[in-house]
Coordinates of C-alpha atoms and ligand atoms in Angstrom, one line a residue:
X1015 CA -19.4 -34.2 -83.7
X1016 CA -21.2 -32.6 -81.3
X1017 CA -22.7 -33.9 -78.0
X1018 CA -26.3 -35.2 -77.4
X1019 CA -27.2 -33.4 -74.6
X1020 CA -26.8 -30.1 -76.9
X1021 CA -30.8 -29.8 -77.9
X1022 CA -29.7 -25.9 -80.1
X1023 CA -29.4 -28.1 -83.0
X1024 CA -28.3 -24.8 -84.8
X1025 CA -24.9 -24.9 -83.4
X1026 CA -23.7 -27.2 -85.8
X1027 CA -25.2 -25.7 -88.4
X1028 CA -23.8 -22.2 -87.4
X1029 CA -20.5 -23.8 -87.5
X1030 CA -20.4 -25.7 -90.4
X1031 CA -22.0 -22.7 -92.7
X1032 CA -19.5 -20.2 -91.2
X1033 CA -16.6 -22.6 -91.5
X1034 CA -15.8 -21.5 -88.0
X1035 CA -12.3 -23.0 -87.1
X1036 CA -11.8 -22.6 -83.1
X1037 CA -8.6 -21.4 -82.1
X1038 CA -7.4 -23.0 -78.8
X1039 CA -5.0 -20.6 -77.8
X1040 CA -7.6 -18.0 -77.1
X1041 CA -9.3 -21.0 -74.6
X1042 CA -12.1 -21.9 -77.7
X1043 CA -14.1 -25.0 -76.1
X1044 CA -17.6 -24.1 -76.8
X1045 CA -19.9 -25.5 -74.1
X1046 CA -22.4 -27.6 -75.9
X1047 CA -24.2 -29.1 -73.0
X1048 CA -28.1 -27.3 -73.0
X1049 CA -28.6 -28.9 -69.4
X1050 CA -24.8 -26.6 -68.0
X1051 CA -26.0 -23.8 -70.1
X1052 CA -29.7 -23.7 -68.5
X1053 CA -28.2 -24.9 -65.3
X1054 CA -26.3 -21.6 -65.0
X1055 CA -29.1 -19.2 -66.3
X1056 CA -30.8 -20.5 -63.0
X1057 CA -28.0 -20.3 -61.3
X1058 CA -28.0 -16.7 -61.9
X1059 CA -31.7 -16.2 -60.6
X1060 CA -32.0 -13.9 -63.2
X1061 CA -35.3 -11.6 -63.0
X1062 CA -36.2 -9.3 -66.0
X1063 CA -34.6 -6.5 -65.1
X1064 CA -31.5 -7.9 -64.1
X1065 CA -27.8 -7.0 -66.7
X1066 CA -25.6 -9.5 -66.9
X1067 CA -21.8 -8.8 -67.9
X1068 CA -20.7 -11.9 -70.3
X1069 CA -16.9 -12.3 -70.7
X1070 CA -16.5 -14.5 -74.0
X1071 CA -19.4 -14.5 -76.1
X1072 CA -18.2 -17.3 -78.0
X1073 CA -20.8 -18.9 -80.2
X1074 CA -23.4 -17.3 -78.2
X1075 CA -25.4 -20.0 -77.1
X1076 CA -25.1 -19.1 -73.3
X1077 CA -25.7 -15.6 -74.1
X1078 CA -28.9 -16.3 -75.9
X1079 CA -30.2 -18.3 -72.8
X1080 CA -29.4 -15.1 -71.0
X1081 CA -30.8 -13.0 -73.1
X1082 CA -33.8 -14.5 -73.1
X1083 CA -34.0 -14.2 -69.2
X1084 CA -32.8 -10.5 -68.2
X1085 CA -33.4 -7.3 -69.0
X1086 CA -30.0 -6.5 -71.4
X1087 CA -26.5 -8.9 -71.8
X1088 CA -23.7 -7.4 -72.5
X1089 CA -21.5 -9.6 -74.1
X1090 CA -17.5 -9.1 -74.7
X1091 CA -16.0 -11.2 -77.2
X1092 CA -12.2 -10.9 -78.4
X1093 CA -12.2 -12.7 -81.7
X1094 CA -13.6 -11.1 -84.2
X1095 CA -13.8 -14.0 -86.7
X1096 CA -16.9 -14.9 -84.6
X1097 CA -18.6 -11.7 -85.6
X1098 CA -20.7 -13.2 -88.8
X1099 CA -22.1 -16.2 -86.8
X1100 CA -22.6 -14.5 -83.8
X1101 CA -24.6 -11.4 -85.3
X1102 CA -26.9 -14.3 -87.1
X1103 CA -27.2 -16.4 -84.0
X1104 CA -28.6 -13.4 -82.4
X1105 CA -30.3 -11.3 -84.9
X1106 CA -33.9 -11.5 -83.5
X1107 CA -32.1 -10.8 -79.5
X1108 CA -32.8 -7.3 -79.1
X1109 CA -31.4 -7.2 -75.2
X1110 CA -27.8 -8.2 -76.4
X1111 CA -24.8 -5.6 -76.2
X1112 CA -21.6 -6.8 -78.3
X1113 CA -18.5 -5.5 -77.2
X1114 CA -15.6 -6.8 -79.2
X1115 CA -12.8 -6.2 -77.3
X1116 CA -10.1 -7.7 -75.1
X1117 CA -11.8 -8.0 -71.4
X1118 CA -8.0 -7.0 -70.2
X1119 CA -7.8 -4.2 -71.7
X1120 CA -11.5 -2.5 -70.8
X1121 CA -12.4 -0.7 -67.7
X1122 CA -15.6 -2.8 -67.0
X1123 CA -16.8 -0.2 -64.5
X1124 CA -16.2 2.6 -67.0
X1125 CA -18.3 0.0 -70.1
X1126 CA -20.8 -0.2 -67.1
X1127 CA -21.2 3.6 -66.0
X1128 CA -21.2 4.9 -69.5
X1129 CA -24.6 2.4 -70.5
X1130 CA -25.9 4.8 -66.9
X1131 CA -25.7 1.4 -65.3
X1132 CA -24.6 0.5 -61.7
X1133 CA -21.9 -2.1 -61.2
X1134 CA -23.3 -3.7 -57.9
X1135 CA -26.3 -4.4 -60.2
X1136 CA -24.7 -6.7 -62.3
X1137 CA -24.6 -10.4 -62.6
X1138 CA -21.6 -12.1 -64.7
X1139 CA -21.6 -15.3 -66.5
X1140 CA -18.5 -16.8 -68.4
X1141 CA -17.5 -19.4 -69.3
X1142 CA -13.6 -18.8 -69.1
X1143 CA -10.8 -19.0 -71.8
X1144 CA -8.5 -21.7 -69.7
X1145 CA -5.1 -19.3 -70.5
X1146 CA -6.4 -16.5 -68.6
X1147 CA -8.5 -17.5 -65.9
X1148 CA -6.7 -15.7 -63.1
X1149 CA -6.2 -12.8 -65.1
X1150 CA -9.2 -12.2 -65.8
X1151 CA -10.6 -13.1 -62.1
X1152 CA -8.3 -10.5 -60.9
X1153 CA -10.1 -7.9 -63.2
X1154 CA -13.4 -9.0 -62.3
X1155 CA -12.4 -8.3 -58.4
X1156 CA -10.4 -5.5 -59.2
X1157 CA -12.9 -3.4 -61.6
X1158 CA -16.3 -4.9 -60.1
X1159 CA -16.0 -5.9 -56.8
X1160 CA -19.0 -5.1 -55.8
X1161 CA -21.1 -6.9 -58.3
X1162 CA -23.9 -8.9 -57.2
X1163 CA -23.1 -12.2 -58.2
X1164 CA -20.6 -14.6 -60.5
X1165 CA -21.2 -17.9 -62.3
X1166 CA -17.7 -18.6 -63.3
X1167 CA -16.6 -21.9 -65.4
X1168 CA -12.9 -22.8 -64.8
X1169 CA -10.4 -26.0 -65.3
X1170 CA -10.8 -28.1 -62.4
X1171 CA -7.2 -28.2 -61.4
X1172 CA -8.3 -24.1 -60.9
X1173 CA -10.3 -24.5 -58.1
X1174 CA -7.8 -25.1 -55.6
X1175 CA -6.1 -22.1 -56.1
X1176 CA -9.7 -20.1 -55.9
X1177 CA -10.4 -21.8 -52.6
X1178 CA -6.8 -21.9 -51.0
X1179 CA -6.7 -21.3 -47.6
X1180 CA -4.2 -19.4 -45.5
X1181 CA -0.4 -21.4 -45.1
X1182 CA -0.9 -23.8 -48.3
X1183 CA 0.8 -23.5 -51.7
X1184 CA -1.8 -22.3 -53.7
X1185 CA -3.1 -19.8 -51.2
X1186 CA -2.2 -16.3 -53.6
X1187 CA -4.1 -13.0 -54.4
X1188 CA -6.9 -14.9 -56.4
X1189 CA -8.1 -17.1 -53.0
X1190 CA -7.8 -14.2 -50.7
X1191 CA -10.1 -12.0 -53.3
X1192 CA -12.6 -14.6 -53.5
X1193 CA -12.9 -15.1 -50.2
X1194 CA -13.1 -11.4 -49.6
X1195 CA -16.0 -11.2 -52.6
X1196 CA -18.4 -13.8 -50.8
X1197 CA -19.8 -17.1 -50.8
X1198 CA -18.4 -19.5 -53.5
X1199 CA -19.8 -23.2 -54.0
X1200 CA -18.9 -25.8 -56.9
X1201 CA -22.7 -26.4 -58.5
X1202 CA -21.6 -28.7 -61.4
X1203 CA -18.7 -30.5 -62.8
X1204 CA -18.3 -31.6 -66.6
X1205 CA -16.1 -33.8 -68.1
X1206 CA -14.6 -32.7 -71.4
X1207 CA -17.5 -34.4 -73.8
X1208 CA -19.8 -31.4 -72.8
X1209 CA -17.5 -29.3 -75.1
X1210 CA -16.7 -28.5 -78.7
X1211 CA -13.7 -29.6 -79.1
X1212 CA -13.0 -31.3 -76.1
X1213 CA -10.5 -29.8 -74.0
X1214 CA -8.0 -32.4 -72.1
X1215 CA -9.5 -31.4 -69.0
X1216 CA -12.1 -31.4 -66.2
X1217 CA -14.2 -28.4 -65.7
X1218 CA -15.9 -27.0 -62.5
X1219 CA -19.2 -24.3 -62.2
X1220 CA -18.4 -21.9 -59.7
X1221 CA -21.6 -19.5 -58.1
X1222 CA -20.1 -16.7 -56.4
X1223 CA -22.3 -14.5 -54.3
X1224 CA -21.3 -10.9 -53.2
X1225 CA -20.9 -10.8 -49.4
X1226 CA -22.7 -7.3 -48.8
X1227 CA -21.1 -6.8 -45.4
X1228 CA -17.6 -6.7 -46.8
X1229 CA -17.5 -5.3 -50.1
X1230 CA -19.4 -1.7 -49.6
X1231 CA -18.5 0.3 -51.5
X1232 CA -16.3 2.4 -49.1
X1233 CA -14.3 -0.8 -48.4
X1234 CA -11.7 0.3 -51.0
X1235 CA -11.3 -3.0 -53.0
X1236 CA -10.5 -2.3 -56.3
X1237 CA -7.2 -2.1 -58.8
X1238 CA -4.9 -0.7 -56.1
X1239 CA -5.9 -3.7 -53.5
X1240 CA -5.5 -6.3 -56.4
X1241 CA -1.9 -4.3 -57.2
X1242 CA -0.9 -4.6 -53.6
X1243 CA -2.3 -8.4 -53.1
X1244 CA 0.3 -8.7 -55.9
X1245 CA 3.4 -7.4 -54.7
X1246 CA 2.4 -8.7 -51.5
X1247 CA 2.9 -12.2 -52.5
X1248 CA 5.8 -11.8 -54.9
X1249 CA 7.7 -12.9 -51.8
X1250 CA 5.0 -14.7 -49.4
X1251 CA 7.5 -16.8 -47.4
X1252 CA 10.0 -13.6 -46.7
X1253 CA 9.3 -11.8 -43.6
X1254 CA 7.0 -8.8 -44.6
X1255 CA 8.6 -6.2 -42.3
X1256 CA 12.0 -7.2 -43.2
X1257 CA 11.2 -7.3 -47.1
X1258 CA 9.7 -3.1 -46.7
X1259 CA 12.5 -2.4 -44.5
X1260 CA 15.0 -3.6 -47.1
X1261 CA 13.1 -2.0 -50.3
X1262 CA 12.7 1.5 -48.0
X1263 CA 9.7 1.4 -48.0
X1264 CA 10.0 3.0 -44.7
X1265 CA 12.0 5.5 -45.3
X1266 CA 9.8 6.4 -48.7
X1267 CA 6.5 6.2 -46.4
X1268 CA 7.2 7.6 -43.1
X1269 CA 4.0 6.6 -41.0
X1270 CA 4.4 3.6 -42.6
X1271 CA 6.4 1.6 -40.0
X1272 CA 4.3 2.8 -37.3
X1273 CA 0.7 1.5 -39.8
X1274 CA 2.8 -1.7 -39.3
X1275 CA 3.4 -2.0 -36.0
X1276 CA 0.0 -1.0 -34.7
X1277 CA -1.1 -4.1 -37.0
X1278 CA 1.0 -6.3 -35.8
X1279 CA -0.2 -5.6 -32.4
X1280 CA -4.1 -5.0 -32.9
X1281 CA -3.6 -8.7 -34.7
X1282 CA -1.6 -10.4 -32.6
X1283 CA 1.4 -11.6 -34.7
X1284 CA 4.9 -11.5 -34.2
X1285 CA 6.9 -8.8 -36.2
X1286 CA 8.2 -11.7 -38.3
X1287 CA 4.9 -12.8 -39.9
X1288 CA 4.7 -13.9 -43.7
X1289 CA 2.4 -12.9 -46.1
X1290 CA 0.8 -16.5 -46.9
X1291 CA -0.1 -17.0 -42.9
X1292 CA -2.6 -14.2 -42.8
X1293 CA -6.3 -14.8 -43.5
X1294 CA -8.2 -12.6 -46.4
X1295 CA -9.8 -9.9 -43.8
X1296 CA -5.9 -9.1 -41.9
X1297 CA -4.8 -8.8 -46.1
X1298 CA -7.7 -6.3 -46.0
X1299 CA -6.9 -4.5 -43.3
X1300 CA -3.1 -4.6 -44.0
X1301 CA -4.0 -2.6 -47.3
X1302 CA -5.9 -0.5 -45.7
X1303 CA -3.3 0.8 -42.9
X1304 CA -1.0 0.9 -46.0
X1305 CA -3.4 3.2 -47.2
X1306 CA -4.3 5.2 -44.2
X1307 CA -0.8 5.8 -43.8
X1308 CA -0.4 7.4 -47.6
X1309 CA 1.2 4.0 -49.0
X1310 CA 0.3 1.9 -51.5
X1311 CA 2.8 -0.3 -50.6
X1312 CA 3.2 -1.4 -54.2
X1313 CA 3.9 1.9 -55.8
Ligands
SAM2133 N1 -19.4 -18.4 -73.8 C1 -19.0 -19.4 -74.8 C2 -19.5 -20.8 -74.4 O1 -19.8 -21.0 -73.2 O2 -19.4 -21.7 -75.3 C3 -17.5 -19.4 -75.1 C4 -16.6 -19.8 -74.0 S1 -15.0 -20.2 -74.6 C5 -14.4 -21.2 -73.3 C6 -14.1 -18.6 -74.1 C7 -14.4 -17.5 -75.0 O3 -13.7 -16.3 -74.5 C8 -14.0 -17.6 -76.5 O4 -15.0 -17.3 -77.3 C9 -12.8 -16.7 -76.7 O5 -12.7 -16.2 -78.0 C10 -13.1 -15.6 -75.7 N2 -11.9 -14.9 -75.2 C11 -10.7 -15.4 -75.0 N3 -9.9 -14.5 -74.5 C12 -10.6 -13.4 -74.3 C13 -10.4 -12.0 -73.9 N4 -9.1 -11.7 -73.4 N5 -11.4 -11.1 -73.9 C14 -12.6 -11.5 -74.3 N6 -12.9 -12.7 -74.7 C15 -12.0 -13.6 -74.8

């Protein structure tokens, strides 16, 4: 059942003596690969003092790697069937924090700031449920945007839409975030044998680093830039200008129109620009004339 490379012997064990049945709608392909598991623990260049955020515990053999590296994981895990084998798995970890919970539905800076802990601190390893990649991307970005670094496992077919560049198809709200978060490389890829059960798909490693210069923490990324990425690109081939005039937004906003214009000029673009032609940092500074000029835009 279980792949070679996978020297934990225990996980089948764990499974077969908790009769643990994975459910595939909540993205359940277990890595089972020891060399992907280690290779992202080093990717992490964790140090003992170092907290790393986990999103999807699952059968906790990533997070024990962790654990064994860094000063505290905290791990959130939605499925509470896992709760038995996981607790045993990890009995004799004392540096692991379970929080069983929906990651959706938790303010990860608020988990973070009530353990006294600072969120450009933290590292973050998952290993993402398929179904809710880009949601849970967009949290990441929009709760911790200044965290220090990501290893991220996604579908491969994900990766263009992480790395889209300006005028293509894919290029959305989750490319222009990424880009604005840092430096991303692709450090390993793994075909479906290096999971239990095999998904029908390809897999990519992603190592994120936070790019310092951008993301201070006066930059004003957060939920209200993810919200207005969002809206933004609800209708990326209209005209912007055109689109606010029509919702009056300028009317609602009053400095709004002039925000716009000065953009338009500073940047040089024509007044009949579209959303999906302008790189990450004119999104950024879009949002944050928006802003200046007592708009969210998206409100
Ligand atoms: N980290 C484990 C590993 O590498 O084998 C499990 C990875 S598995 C691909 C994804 C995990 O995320 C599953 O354990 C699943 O139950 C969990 N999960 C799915 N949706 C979630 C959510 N909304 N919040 C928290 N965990 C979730």
């Amino acid at each position: 059942m279980i792949s070679p490379d996978m020297a934990d012997q225990n996980f089948e064990e764990l499974i077969n003596k908790y009769n643990f049945v994975p459910n595939r709608a909540l993205g359940q392909n277990f890595l089972i690969s020891r060399r992907a598991v280690l290779n992202i623990a080093d990717e992490l260049e964790l140090t003992p003092s170092d907290v790393v955020l986990e999103i999807g515990a699952g059968t906790g053999q990533l997070t024990r790697e962790l654990a064994n590296r860094a000063r505290l994981v905290i791990a959130v895990e939605l499925d509470r069937r896992l709760e038995p084998l996981l607790t045993s798995y990890l009995r004799d970890m004392h540096s692991v924090d379970l929080i069983w919970a929906d990651v959706l539905s938790v303010d990860l800076r608020d988990l973070l700031e009530s353990k006294g802990l600072q969120p450009d601190t933290i590292k973050i390893a998952a290993n993402l449920p398929y179904y809710a990649t880009t949601d849970i991307m967009l949290k990441l970005f929009a709760d911790l945007p200044t965290a220090k670094k990501m290893i991220l496992m996604v579908q491969k077919e994900a990766v263009g839409r992480i790395t889209a560049k300006p005028g293509s198809k894919q290029y959305g709200p989750l490319s222009v975030l990424t880009s604005l978060y840092g430096e991303i490389r692709t450090f390993m890829k793994l075909s479906p044998q290096h999971f239990w059960p095999r998904p029908d798909i390809d897999s990519s490693l992603l190592s994120l680093t936070a790019r310092r210069d951008l993301i201070g923490a006066d930059v004003g990324l957060g939920t209200e830039f993810v919200d207005f990425l969002i809206y933004a690109f609800q209708h990326r081939r209209k005209q912007f200008l055109g689109r606010l005039r029509k919702e009056g937004k300028f009317d609602q906003f009053l400095l709004l129109e002039d925000a716009m214009s000065c953009f338009v000029l500073d940047n040089n673009l024509n007044s009949d620009f579209r959303i999906e032609n302008l790189l990450p940092e004119q999104l950024l500074e879009l949002y944050k004339r928006a802003v200046a000029a007592e708009s969210y835009l998206s409100s």
